[in-house]
Amino acid sequence: MAKGYWVSVYPAISDPERLTAYDKLAGPAVQAGGGRVLSRIPSRGGRVVAHEAGITQRVVLIEFDSFEQAVAAYESEAYQKALVALPDGFERDFRIIEGID
């Protein structure tokens, strides 16, 4: 079965502290849904080299055991509460993608 992934890219972050409420809710919701954070750049000492139209701001990659599990975690009540905590006007490119077997 192909794994599922959440890919989040934040093109610009004007006030990183405003993400705190979201992070406090999203982390436990992701774990409860079976997600594992594979990368969170630039925090936690991660490195990034951006090419072409690449973005060096926050990029988060989360792995789930299946695409269906990734979708269910996004639709969960716990994660929906986290989304409400995202600051107004916050720009994020978020995708759920299916891995290759």
PDB file of N, CA and C in Angstrom:
ATOM      1  N   MET A   1       0.846  -1.183   0.000  1.00  0.00           N
ATOM      2  CA  MET A   1       0.000   0.000   0.000  1.00  0.00           C
ATOM      3  C   MET A   1       0.887   1.240   0.000  1.00  0.00           C
ATOM      4  N   ALA A   2       0.572   2.195  -0.843  1.00  0.00           N
ATOM      5  CA  ALA A   2       1.343   3.428  -0.943  1.00  0.00           C
ATOM      6  C   ALA A   2       1.120   4.305   0.286  1.00  0.00           C
ATOM      7  N   LYS A   3       2.183   4.932   0.727  1.00  0.00           N
ATOM      8  CA  LYS A   3       2.082   5.844   1.860  1.00  0.00           C
ATOM      9  C   LYS A   3       1.435   7.142   1.416  1.00  0.00           C
ATOM     10  N   GLY A   4       0.984   7.918   2.401  1.00  0.00           N
ATOM     11  CA  GLY A   4       0.426   9.236   2.144  1.00  0.00           C
ATOM     12  C   GLY A   4       1.300  10.279   2.806  1.00  0.00           C
ATOM     13  N   TYR A   5       1.328  11.460   2.224  1.00  0.00           N
ATOM     14  CA  TYR A   5       2.171  12.533   2.746  1.00  0.00           C
ATOM     15  C   TYR A   5       1.414  13.849   2.784  1.00  0.00           C
ATOM     16  N   TRP A   6       1.667  14.609   3.832  1.00  0.00           N
ATOM     17  CA  TRP A   6       1.235  16.001   3.885  1.00  0.00           C
ATOM     18  C   TRP A   6       2.458  16.817   3.523  1.00  0.00           C
ATOM     19  N   VAL A   7       2.299  17.755   2.613  1.00  0.00           N
ATOM     20  CA  VAL A   7       3.373  18.666   2.247  1.00  0.00           C
ATOM     21  C   VAL A   7       2.826  20.081   2.445  1.00  0.00           C
ATOM     22  N   SER A   8       3.472  20.814   3.332  1.00  0.00           N
ATOM     23  CA  SER A   8       3.057  22.192   3.614  1.00  0.00           C
ATOM     24  C   SER A   8       4.218  23.135   3.338  1.00  0.00           C
ATOM     25  N   VAL A   9       3.948  24.173   2.569  1.00  0.00           N
ATOM     26  CA  VAL A   9       4.944  25.198   2.288  1.00  0.00           C
ATOM     27  C   VAL A   9       4.319  26.540   2.644  1.00  0.00           C
ATOM     28  N   TYR A  10       5.062  27.311   3.391  1.00  0.00           N
ATOM     29  CA  TYR A  10       4.600  28.626   3.821  1.00  0.00           C
ATOM     30  C   TYR A  10       5.423  29.669   3.069  1.00  0.00           C
ATOM     31  N   PRO A  11       4.880  30.278   2.004  1.00  0.00           N
ATOM     32  CA  PRO A  11       5.657  31.210   1.178  1.00  0.00           C
ATOM     33  C   PRO A  11       6.225  32.403   1.944  1.00  0.00           C
ATOM     34  N   ALA A  12       5.509  32.869   2.930  1.00  0.00           N
ATOM     35  CA  ALA A  12       5.983  33.997   3.726  1.00  0.00           C
ATOM     36  C   ALA A  12       5.372  33.886   5.116  1.00  0.00           C
ATOM     37  N   ILE A  13       6.200  34.167   6.097  1.00  0.00           N
ATOM     38  CA  ILE A  13       5.718  34.149   7.477  1.00  0.00           C
ATOM     39  C   ILE A  13       6.078  35.494   8.087  1.00  0.00           C
ATOM     40  N   SER A  14       5.075  36.327   8.273  1.00  0.00           N
ATOM     41  CA  SER A  14       5.331  37.663   8.805  1.00  0.00           C
ATOM     42  C   SER A  14       5.425  37.668  10.326  1.00  0.00           C
ATOM     43  N   ASP A  15       4.766  36.719  10.984  1.00  0.00           N
ATOM     44  CA  ASP A  15       4.761  36.686  12.443  1.00  0.00           C
ATOM     45  C   ASP A  15       4.805  35.232  12.921  1.00  0.00           C
ATOM     46  N   PRO A  16       6.007  34.638  13.021  1.00  0.00           N
ATOM     47  CA  PRO A  16       6.118  33.222  13.382  1.00  0.00           C
ATOM     48  C   PRO A  16       5.485  32.875  14.733  1.00  0.00           C
ATOM     49  N   GLU A  17       5.467  33.796  15.662  1.00  0.00           N
ATOM     50  CA  GLU A  17       4.882  33.522  16.974  1.00  0.00           C
ATOM     51  C   GLU A  17       3.393  33.238  16.896  1.00  0.00           C
ATOM     52  N   ARG A  18       2.751  33.744  15.875  1.00  0.00           N
ATOM     53  CA  ARG A  18       1.311  33.519  15.737  1.00  0.00           C
ATOM     54  C   ARG A  18       0.990  32.085  15.345  1.00  0.00           C
ATOM     55  N   LEU A  19       2.007  31.320  14.942  1.00  0.00           N
ATOM     56  CA  LEU A  19       1.801  29.913  14.603  1.00  0.00           C
ATOM     57  C   LEU A  19       1.780  29.017  15.842  1.00  0.00           C
ATOM     58  N   THR A  20       2.139  29.548  16.977  1.00  0.00           N
ATOM     59  CA  THR A  20       2.267  28.748  18.193  1.00  0.00           C
ATOM     60  C   THR A  20       0.983  28.007  18.545  1.00  0.00           C
ATOM     61  N   ALA A  21      -0.148  28.668  18.520  1.00  0.00           N
ATOM     62  CA  ALA A  21      -1.420  28.028  18.875  1.00  0.00           C
ATOM     63  C   ALA A  21      -1.737  26.889  17.909  1.00  0.00           C
ATOM     64  N   TYR A  22      -1.491  27.120  16.627  1.00  0.00           N
ATOM     65  CA  TYR A  22      -1.706  26.073  15.630  1.00  0.00           C
ATOM     66  C   TYR A  22      -0.787  24.884  15.905  1.00  0.00           C
ATOM     67  N   ASP A  23       0.495  25.145  16.104  1.00  0.00           N
ATOM     68  CA  ASP A  23       1.473  24.078  16.336  1.00  0.00           C
ATOM     69  C   ASP A  23       1.111  23.220  17.552  1.00  0.00           C
ATOM     70  N   LYS A  24       0.646  23.857  18.611  1.00  0.00           N
ATOM     71  CA  LYS A  24       0.284  23.120  19.834  1.00  0.00           C
ATOM     72  C   LYS A  24      -0.884  22.170  19.609  1.00  0.00           C
ATOM     73  N   LEU A  25      -1.777  22.511  18.716  1.00  0.00           N
ATOM     74  CA  LEU A  25      -2.924  21.658  18.405  1.00  0.00           C
ATOM     75  C   LEU A  25      -2.621  20.672  17.273  1.00  0.00           C
ATOM     76  N   ALA A  26      -1.880  21.126  16.279  1.00  0.00           N
ATOM     77  CA  ALA A  26      -1.623  20.295  15.100  1.00  0.00           C
ATOM     78  C   ALA A  26      -0.721  19.111  15.413  1.00  0.00           C
ATOM     79  N   GLY A  27       0.311  19.301  16.220  1.00  0.00           N
ATOM     80  CA  GLY A  27       1.240  18.214  16.534  1.00  0.00           C
ATOM     81  C   GLY A  27       0.543  16.987  17.102  1.00  0.00           C
ATOM     82  N   PRO A  28      -0.219  17.146  18.188  1.00  0.00           N
ATOM     83  CA  PRO A  28      -0.936  15.993  18.737  1.00  0.00           C
ATOM     84  C   PRO A  28      -1.977  15.413  17.778  1.00  0.00           C
ATOM     85  N   ALA A  29      -2.620  16.259  16.978  1.00  0.00           N
ATOM     86  CA  ALA A  29      -3.617  15.767  16.016  1.00  0.00           C
ATOM     87  C   ALA A  29      -2.945  14.907  14.945  1.00  0.00           C
ATOM     88  N   VAL A  30      -1.787  15.322  14.484  1.00  0.00           N
ATOM     89  CA  VAL A  30      -1.047  14.555  13.485  1.00  0.00           C
ATOM     90  C   VAL A  30      -0.615  13.213  14.068  1.00  0.00           C
ATOM     91  N   GLN A  31      -0.065  13.231  15.268  1.00  0.00           N
ATOM     92  CA  GLN A  31       0.359  11.981  15.916  1.00  0.00           C
ATOM     93  C   GLN A  31      -0.823  11.042  16.127  1.00  0.00           C
ATOM     94  N   ALA A  32      -1.944  11.577  16.588  1.00  0.00           N
ATOM     95  CA  ALA A  32      -3.133  10.753  16.823  1.00  0.00           C
ATOM     96  C   ALA A  32      -3.632  10.130  15.513  1.00  0.00           C
ATOM     97  N   GLY A  33      -3.393  10.826  14.400  1.00  0.00           N
ATOM     98  CA  GLY A  33      -3.804  10.314  13.102  1.00  0.00           C
ATOM     99  C   GLY A  33      -2.783   9.385  12.462  1.00  0.00           C
ATOM    100  N   GLY A  34      -1.700   9.104  13.179  1.00  0.00           N
ATOM    101  CA  GLY A  34      -0.689   8.187  12.666  1.00  0.00           C
ATOM    102  C   GLY A  34       0.417   8.842  11.865  1.00  0.00           C
ATOM    103  N   GLY A  35       0.492  10.171  11.888  1.00  0.00           N
ATOM    104  CA  GLY A  35       1.515  10.877  11.113  1.00  0.00           C
ATOM    105  C   GLY A  35       2.850  10.956  11.818  1.00  0.00           C
ATOM    106  N   ARG A  36       3.905  10.977  10.995  1.00  0.00           N
ATOM    107  CA  ARG A  36       5.271  11.119  11.486  1.00  0.00           C
ATOM    108  C   ARG A  36       5.916  12.286  10.746  1.00  0.00           C
ATOM    109  N   VAL A  37       6.413  13.260  11.481  1.00  0.00           N
ATOM    110  CA  VAL A  37       7.067  14.406  10.863  1.00  0.00           C
ATOM    111  C   VAL A  37       8.441  13.951  10.365  1.00  0.00           C
ATOM    112  N   LEU A  38       8.646  14.042   9.067  1.00  0.00           N
ATOM    113  CA  LEU A  38       9.929  13.658   8.473  1.00  0.00           C
ATOM    114  C   LEU A  38      10.877  14.841   8.368  1.00  0.00           C
ATOM    115  N   SER A  39      10.324  16.025   8.149  1.00  0.00           N
ATOM    116  CA  SER A  39      11.161  17.207   8.011  1.00  0.00           C
ATOM    117  C   SER A  39      10.355  18.443   8.350  1.00  0.00           C
ATOM    118  N   ARG A  40      11.010  19.350   9.044  1.00  0.00           N
ATOM    119  CA  ARG A  40      10.413  20.657   9.355  1.00  0.00           C
ATOM    120  C   ARG A  40      11.537  21.667   9.210  1.00  0.00           C
ATOM    121  N   ILE A  41      11.525  22.364   8.104  1.00  0.00           N
ATOM    122  CA  ILE A  41      12.587  23.308   7.780  1.00  0.00           C
ATOM    123  C   ILE A  41      12.019  24.715   7.897  1.00  0.00           C
ATOM    124  N   PRO A  42      12.695  25.693   8.374  1.00  0.00           N
ATOM    125  CA  PRO A  42      14.091  25.705   8.792  1.00  0.00           C
ATOM    126  C   PRO A  42      14.320  25.406  10.264  1.00  0.00           C
ATOM    127  N   SER A  43      13.296  25.170  11.039  1.00  0.00           N
ATOM    128  CA  SER A  43      13.502  24.960  12.467  1.00  0.00           C
ATOM    129  C   SER A  43      14.206  23.638  12.758  1.00  0.00           C
ATOM    130  N   ARG A  44      14.607  23.460  13.970  1.00  0.00           N
ATOM    131  CA  ARG A  44      15.290  22.253  14.454  1.00  0.00           C
ATOM    132  C   ARG A  44      16.580  21.953  13.705  1.00  0.00           C
ATOM    133  N   GLY A  45      17.250  22.997  13.266  1.00  0.00           N
ATOM    134  CA  GLY A  45      18.562  22.839  12.670  1.00  0.00           C
ATOM    135  C   GLY A  45      18.587  22.271  11.269  1.00  0.00           C
ATOM    136  N   GLY A  46      17.425  22.111  10.633  1.00  0.00           N
ATOM    137  CA  GLY A  46      17.392  21.565   9.283  1.00  0.00           C
ATOM    138  C   GLY A  46      17.977  22.538   8.275  1.00  0.00           C
ATOM    139  N   ARG A  47      18.446  21.984   7.189  1.00  0.00           N
ATOM    140  CA  ARG A  47      19.031  22.811   6.142  1.00  0.00           C
ATOM    141  C   ARG A  47      18.183  22.729   4.883  1.00  0.00           C
ATOM    142  N   VAL A  48      18.236  23.779   4.096  1.00  0.00           N
ATOM    143  CA  VAL A  48      17.495  23.813   2.842  1.00  0.00           C
ATOM    144  C   VAL A  48      18.316  24.578   1.808  1.00  0.00           C
ATOM    145  N   VAL A  49      18.293  24.091   0.593  1.00  0.00           N
ATOM    146  CA  VAL A  49      18.851  24.794  -0.556  1.00  0.00           C
ATOM    147  C   VAL A  49      17.703  24.916  -1.547  1.00  0.00           C
ATOM    148  N   ALA A  50      17.297  26.129  -1.803  1.00  0.00           N
ATOM    149  CA  ALA A  50      16.163  26.363  -2.695  1.00  0.00           C
ATOM    150  C   ALA A  50      16.663  26.649  -4.106  1.00  0.00           C
ATOM    151  N   HIS A  51      16.041  26.018  -5.086  1.00  0.00           N
ATOM    152  CA  HIS A  51      16.377  26.229  -6.486  1.00  0.00           C
ATOM    153  C   HIS A  51      15.151  26.752  -7.225  1.00  0.00           C
ATOM    154  N   GLU A  52      15.409  27.398  -8.346  1.00  0.00           N
ATOM    155  CA  GLU A  52      14.372  27.931  -9.208  1.00  0.00           C
ATOM    156  C   GLU A  52      13.437  28.826  -8.412  1.00  0.00           C
ATOM    157  N   ALA A  53      12.160  28.505  -8.308  1.00  0.00           N
ATOM    158  CA  ALA A  53      11.231  29.338  -7.537  1.00  0.00           C
ATOM    159  C   ALA A  53      11.095  28.810  -6.112  1.00  0.00           C
ATOM    160  N   GLY A  54      12.112  28.098  -5.652  1.00  0.00           N
ATOM    161  CA  GLY A  54      12.075  27.472  -4.332  1.00  0.00           C
ATOM    162  C   GLY A  54      11.920  28.468  -3.200  1.00  0.00           C
ATOM    163  N   ILE A  55      11.428  27.962  -2.103  1.00  0.00           N
ATOM    164  CA  ILE A  55      11.136  28.789  -0.931  1.00  0.00           C
ATOM    165  C   ILE A  55      11.976  28.287   0.229  1.00  0.00           C
ATOM    166  N   THR A  56      12.616  29.202   0.924  1.00  0.00           N
ATOM    167  CA  THR A  56      13.419  28.812   2.085  1.00  0.00           C
ATOM    168  C   THR A  56      12.667  29.011   3.393  1.00  0.00           C
ATOM    169  N   GLN A  57      11.432  29.451   3.312  1.00  0.00           N
ATOM    170  CA  GLN A  57      10.622  29.581   4.515  1.00  0.00           C
ATOM    171  C   GLN A  57      10.239  28.202   5.009  1.00  0.00           C
ATOM    172  N   ARG A  58       9.312  28.148   5.914  1.00  0.00           N
ATOM    173  CA  ARG A  58       8.884  26.905   6.550  1.00  0.00           C
ATOM    174  C   ARG A  58       8.342  25.889   5.535  1.00  0.00           C
ATOM    175  N   VAL A  59       8.882  24.672   5.593  1.00  0.00           N
ATOM    176  CA  VAL A  59       8.418  23.545   4.795  1.00  0.00           C
ATOM    177  C   VAL A  59       8.270  22.367   5.747  1.00  0.00           C
ATOM    178  N   VAL A  60       7.113  21.688   5.706  1.00  0.00           N
ATOM    179  CA  VAL A  60       6.858  20.565   6.597  1.00  0.00           C
ATOM    180  C   VAL A  60       6.447  19.361   5.757  1.00  0.00           C
ATOM    181  N   LEU A  61       7.064  18.206   6.046  1.00  0.00           N
ATOM    182  CA  LEU A  61       6.743  16.957   5.366  1.00  0.00           C
ATOM    183  C   LEU A  61       6.369  15.922   6.422  1.00  0.00           C
ATOM    184  N   ILE A  62       5.151  15.376   6.297  1.00  0.00           N
ATOM    185  CA  ILE A  62       4.633  14.402   7.264  1.00  0.00           C
ATOM    186  C   ILE A  62       4.222  13.148   6.510  1.00  0.00           C
ATOM    187  N   GLU A  63       4.612  11.991   7.044  1.00  0.00           N
ATOM    188  CA  GLU A  63       4.326  10.704   6.408  1.00  0.00           C
ATOM    189  C   GLU A  63       3.255   9.941   7.178  1.00  0.00           C
ATOM    190  N   PHE A  64       2.362   9.297   6.433  1.00  0.00           N
ATOM    191  CA  PHE A  64       1.330   8.424   6.988  1.00  0.00           C
ATOM    192  C   PHE A  64       1.467   7.057   6.326  1.00  0.00           C
ATOM    193  N   ASP A  65       0.942   6.036   6.947  1.00  0.00           N
ATOM    194  CA  ASP A  65       1.045   4.680   6.407  1.00  0.00           C
ATOM    195  C   ASP A  65       0.274   4.495   5.109  1.00  0.00           C
ATOM    196  N   SER A  66      -0.720   5.352   4.852  1.00  0.00           N
ATOM    197  CA  SER A  66      -1.485   5.272   3.612  1.00  0.00           C
ATOM    198  C   SER A  66      -2.042   6.646   3.255  1.00  0.00           C
ATOM    199  N   PHE A  67      -2.407   6.790   1.997  1.00  0.00           N
ATOM    200  CA  PHE A  67      -3.039   8.024   1.531  1.00  0.00           C
ATOM    201  C   PHE A  67      -4.351   8.256   2.285  1.00  0.00           C
ATOM    202  N   GLU A  68      -5.119   7.175   2.458  1.00  0.00           N
ATOM    203  CA  GLU A  68      -6.410   7.283   3.152  1.00  0.00           C
ATOM    204  C   GLU A  68      -6.221   7.760   4.594  1.00  0.00           C
ATOM    205  N   GLN A  69      -5.185   7.269   5.238  1.00  0.00           N
ATOM    206  CA  GLN A  69      -4.905   7.693   6.618  1.00  0.00           C
ATOM    207  C   GLN A  69      -4.543   9.184   6.645  1.00  0.00           C
ATOM    208  N   ALA A  70      -3.807   9.642   5.649  1.00  0.00           N
ATOM    209  CA  ALA A  70      -3.436  11.060   5.574  1.00  0.00           C
ATOM    210  C   ALA A  70      -4.669  11.939   5.409  1.00  0.00           C
ATOM    211  N   VAL A  71      -5.588  11.514   4.551  1.00  0.00           N
ATOM    212  CA  VAL A  71      -6.826  12.278   4.338  1.00  0.00           C
ATOM    213  C   VAL A  71      -7.674  12.267   5.612  1.00  0.00           C
ATOM    214  N   ALA A  72      -7.800  11.109   6.242  1.00  0.00           N
ATOM    215  CA  ALA A  72      -8.598  10.999   7.473  1.00  0.00           C
ATOM    216  C   ALA A  72      -8.025  11.872   8.584  1.00  0.00           C
ATOM    217  N   ALA A  73      -6.714  11.934   8.686  1.00  0.00           N
ATOM    218  CA  ALA A  73      -6.094  12.770   9.724  1.00  0.00           C
ATOM    219  C   ALA A  73      -6.408  14.239   9.481  1.00  0.00           C
ATOM    220  N   TYR A  74      -6.383  14.662   8.215  1.00  0.00           N
ATOM    221  CA  TYR A  74      -6.718  16.046   7.887  1.00  0.00           C
ATOM    222  C   TYR A  74      -8.169  16.352   8.243  1.00  0.00           C
ATOM    223  N   GLU A  75      -9.046  15.408   7.963  1.00  0.00           N
ATOM    224  CA  GLU A  75     -10.474  15.613   8.203  1.00  0.00           C
ATOM    225  C   GLU A  75     -10.883  15.385   9.653  1.00  0.00           C
ATOM    226  N   SER A  76      -9.955  14.947  10.490  1.00  0.00           N
ATOM    227  CA  SER A  76     -10.283  14.649  11.890  1.00  0.00           C
ATOM    228  C   SER A  76     -10.713  15.911  12.643  1.00  0.00           C
ATOM    229  N   GLU A  77     -11.513  15.708  13.655  1.00  0.00           N
ATOM    230  CA  GLU A  77     -11.971  16.821  14.483  1.00  0.00           C
ATOM    231  C   GLU A  77     -10.795  17.549  15.117  1.00  0.00           C
ATOM    232  N   ALA A  78      -9.808  16.797  15.585  1.00  0.00           N
ATOM    233  CA  ALA A  78      -8.648  17.410  16.247  1.00  0.00           C
ATOM    234  C   ALA A  78      -7.875  18.314  15.295  1.00  0.00           C
ATOM    235  N   TYR A  79      -7.662  17.864  14.059  1.00  0.00           N
ATOM    236  CA  TYR A  79      -6.908  18.703  13.128  1.00  0.00           C
ATOM    237  C   TYR A  79      -7.738  19.887  12.649  1.00  0.00           C
ATOM    238  N   GLN A  80      -9.034  19.704  12.504  1.00  0.00           N
ATOM    239  CA  GLN A  80      -9.887  20.824  12.117  1.00  0.00           C
ATOM    240  C   GLN A  80      -9.847  21.933  13.169  1.00  0.00           C
ATOM    241  N   LYS A  81      -9.732  21.558  14.438  1.00  0.00           N
ATOM    242  CA  LYS A  81      -9.576  22.562  15.502  1.00  0.00           C
ATOM    243  C   LYS A  81      -8.249  23.296  15.362  1.00  0.00           C
ATOM    244  N   ALA A  82      -7.215  22.572  14.964  1.00  0.00           N
ATOM    245  CA  ALA A  82      -5.910  23.212  14.756  1.00  0.00           C
ATOM    246  C   ALA A  82      -5.993  24.223  13.620  1.00  0.00           C
ATOM    247  N   LEU A  83      -6.698  23.882  12.539  1.00  0.00           N
ATOM    248  CA  LEU A  83      -6.824  24.799  11.404  1.00  0.00           C
ATOM    249  C   LEU A  83      -7.470  26.117  11.801  1.00  0.00           C
ATOM    250  N   VAL A  84      -8.415  26.041  12.712  1.00  0.00           N
ATOM    251  CA  VAL A  84      -9.083  27.262  13.180  1.00  0.00           C
ATOM    252  C   VAL A  84      -8.075  28.192  13.858  1.00  0.00           C
ATOM    253  N   ALA A  85      -7.028  27.630  14.423  1.00  0.00           N
ATOM    254  CA  ALA A  85      -6.018  28.414  15.132  1.00  0.00           C
ATOM    255  C   ALA A  85      -5.007  29.079  14.193  1.00  0.00           C
ATOM    256  N   LEU A  86      -5.006  28.709  12.898  1.00  0.00           N
ATOM    257  CA  LEU A  86      -4.107  29.396  11.971  1.00  0.00           C
ATOM    258  C   LEU A  86      -4.491  30.874  11.914  1.00  0.00           C
ATOM    259  N   PRO A  87      -3.513  31.755  11.956  1.00  0.00           N
ATOM    260  CA  PRO A  87      -3.838  33.192  11.923  1.00  0.00           C
ATOM    261  C   PRO A  87      -4.534  33.591  10.630  1.00  0.00           C
ATOM    262  N   ASP A  88      -5.409  34.572  10.720  1.00  0.00           N
ATOM    263  CA  ASP A  88      -6.101  35.098   9.542  1.00  0.00           C
ATOM    264  C   ASP A  88      -5.086  35.617   8.528  1.00  0.00           C
ATOM    265  N   GLY A  89      -5.390  35.382   7.276  1.00  0.00           N
ATOM    266  CA  GLY A  89      -4.531  35.881   6.214  1.00  0.00           C
ATOM    267  C   GLY A  89      -3.227  35.129   6.057  1.00  0.00           C
ATOM    268  N   PHE A  90      -3.081  34.032   6.749  1.00  0.00           N
ATOM    269  CA  PHE A  90      -1.859  33.243   6.668  1.00  0.00           C
ATOM    270  C   PHE A  90      -1.829  32.497   5.350  1.00  0.00           C
ATOM    271  N   GLU A  91      -0.719  32.559   4.644  1.00  0.00           N
ATOM    272  CA  GLU A  91      -0.611  31.897   3.349  1.00  0.00           C
ATOM    273  C   GLU A  91       0.137  30.574   3.499  1.00  0.00           C
ATOM    274  N   ARG A  92      -0.472  29.516   2.974  1.00  0.00           N
ATOM    275  CA  ARG A  92       0.128  28.187   3.056  1.00  0.00           C
ATOM    276  C   ARG A  92      -0.291  27.386   1.839  1.00  0.00           C
ATOM    277  N   ASP A  93       0.657  26.664   1.271  1.00  0.00           N
ATOM    278  CA  ASP A  93       0.379  25.734   0.181  1.00  0.00           C
ATOM    279  C   ASP A  93       0.405  24.351   0.818  1.00  0.00           C
ATOM    280  N   PHE A  94      -0.744  23.712   0.918  1.00  0.00           N
ATOM    281  CA  PHE A  94      -0.881  22.414   1.616  1.00  0.00           C
ATOM    282  C   PHE A  94      -1.408  21.386   0.641  1.00  0.00           C
ATOM    283  N   ARG A  95      -0.765  20.213   0.605  1.00  0.00           N
ATOM    284  CA  ARG A  95      -1.204  19.140  -0.283  1.00  0.00           C
ATOM    285  C   ARG A  95      -1.126  17.818   0.440  1.00  0.00           C
ATOM    286  N   ILE A  96      -2.030  16.926   0.098  1.00  0.00           N
ATOM    287  CA  ILE A  96      -1.951  15.533   0.532  1.00  0.00           C
ATOM    288  C   ILE A  96      -1.645  14.744  -0.740  1.00  0.00           C
ATOM    289  N   ILE A  97      -0.533  14.019  -0.713  1.00  0.00           N
ATOM    290  CA  ILE A  97      -0.138  13.287  -1.914  1.00  0.00           C
ATOM    291  C   ILE A  97       0.070  11.814  -1.599  1.00  0.00           C
ATOM    292  N   GLU A  98      -0.100  11.011  -2.628  1.00  0.00           N
ATOM    293  CA  GLU A  98       0.109   9.580  -2.492  1.00  0.00           C
ATOM    294  C   GLU A  98       1.531   9.236  -2.919  1.00  0.00           C
ATOM    295  N   GLY A  99       2.208   8.435  -2.088  1.00  0.00           N
ATOM    296  CA  GLY A  99       3.548   7.989  -2.431  1.00  0.00           C
ATOM    297  C   GLY A  99       3.520   6.901  -3.497  1.00  0.00           C
ATOM    298  N   ILE A 100       4.683   6.545  -3.934  1.00  0.00           N
ATOM    299  CA  ILE A 100       4.832   5.481  -4.925  1.00  0.00           C
ATOM    300  C   ILE A 100       5.151   4.194  -4.185  1.00  0.00           C
ATOM    301  N   ASP A 101       4.437   3.122  -4.516  1.00  0.00           N
ATOM    302  CA  ASP A 101       4.694   1.818  -3.876  1.00  0.00           C
ATOM    303  C   ASP A 101       6.132   1.408  -4.036  1.00  0.00           C
TER     304      ASP A 101
END
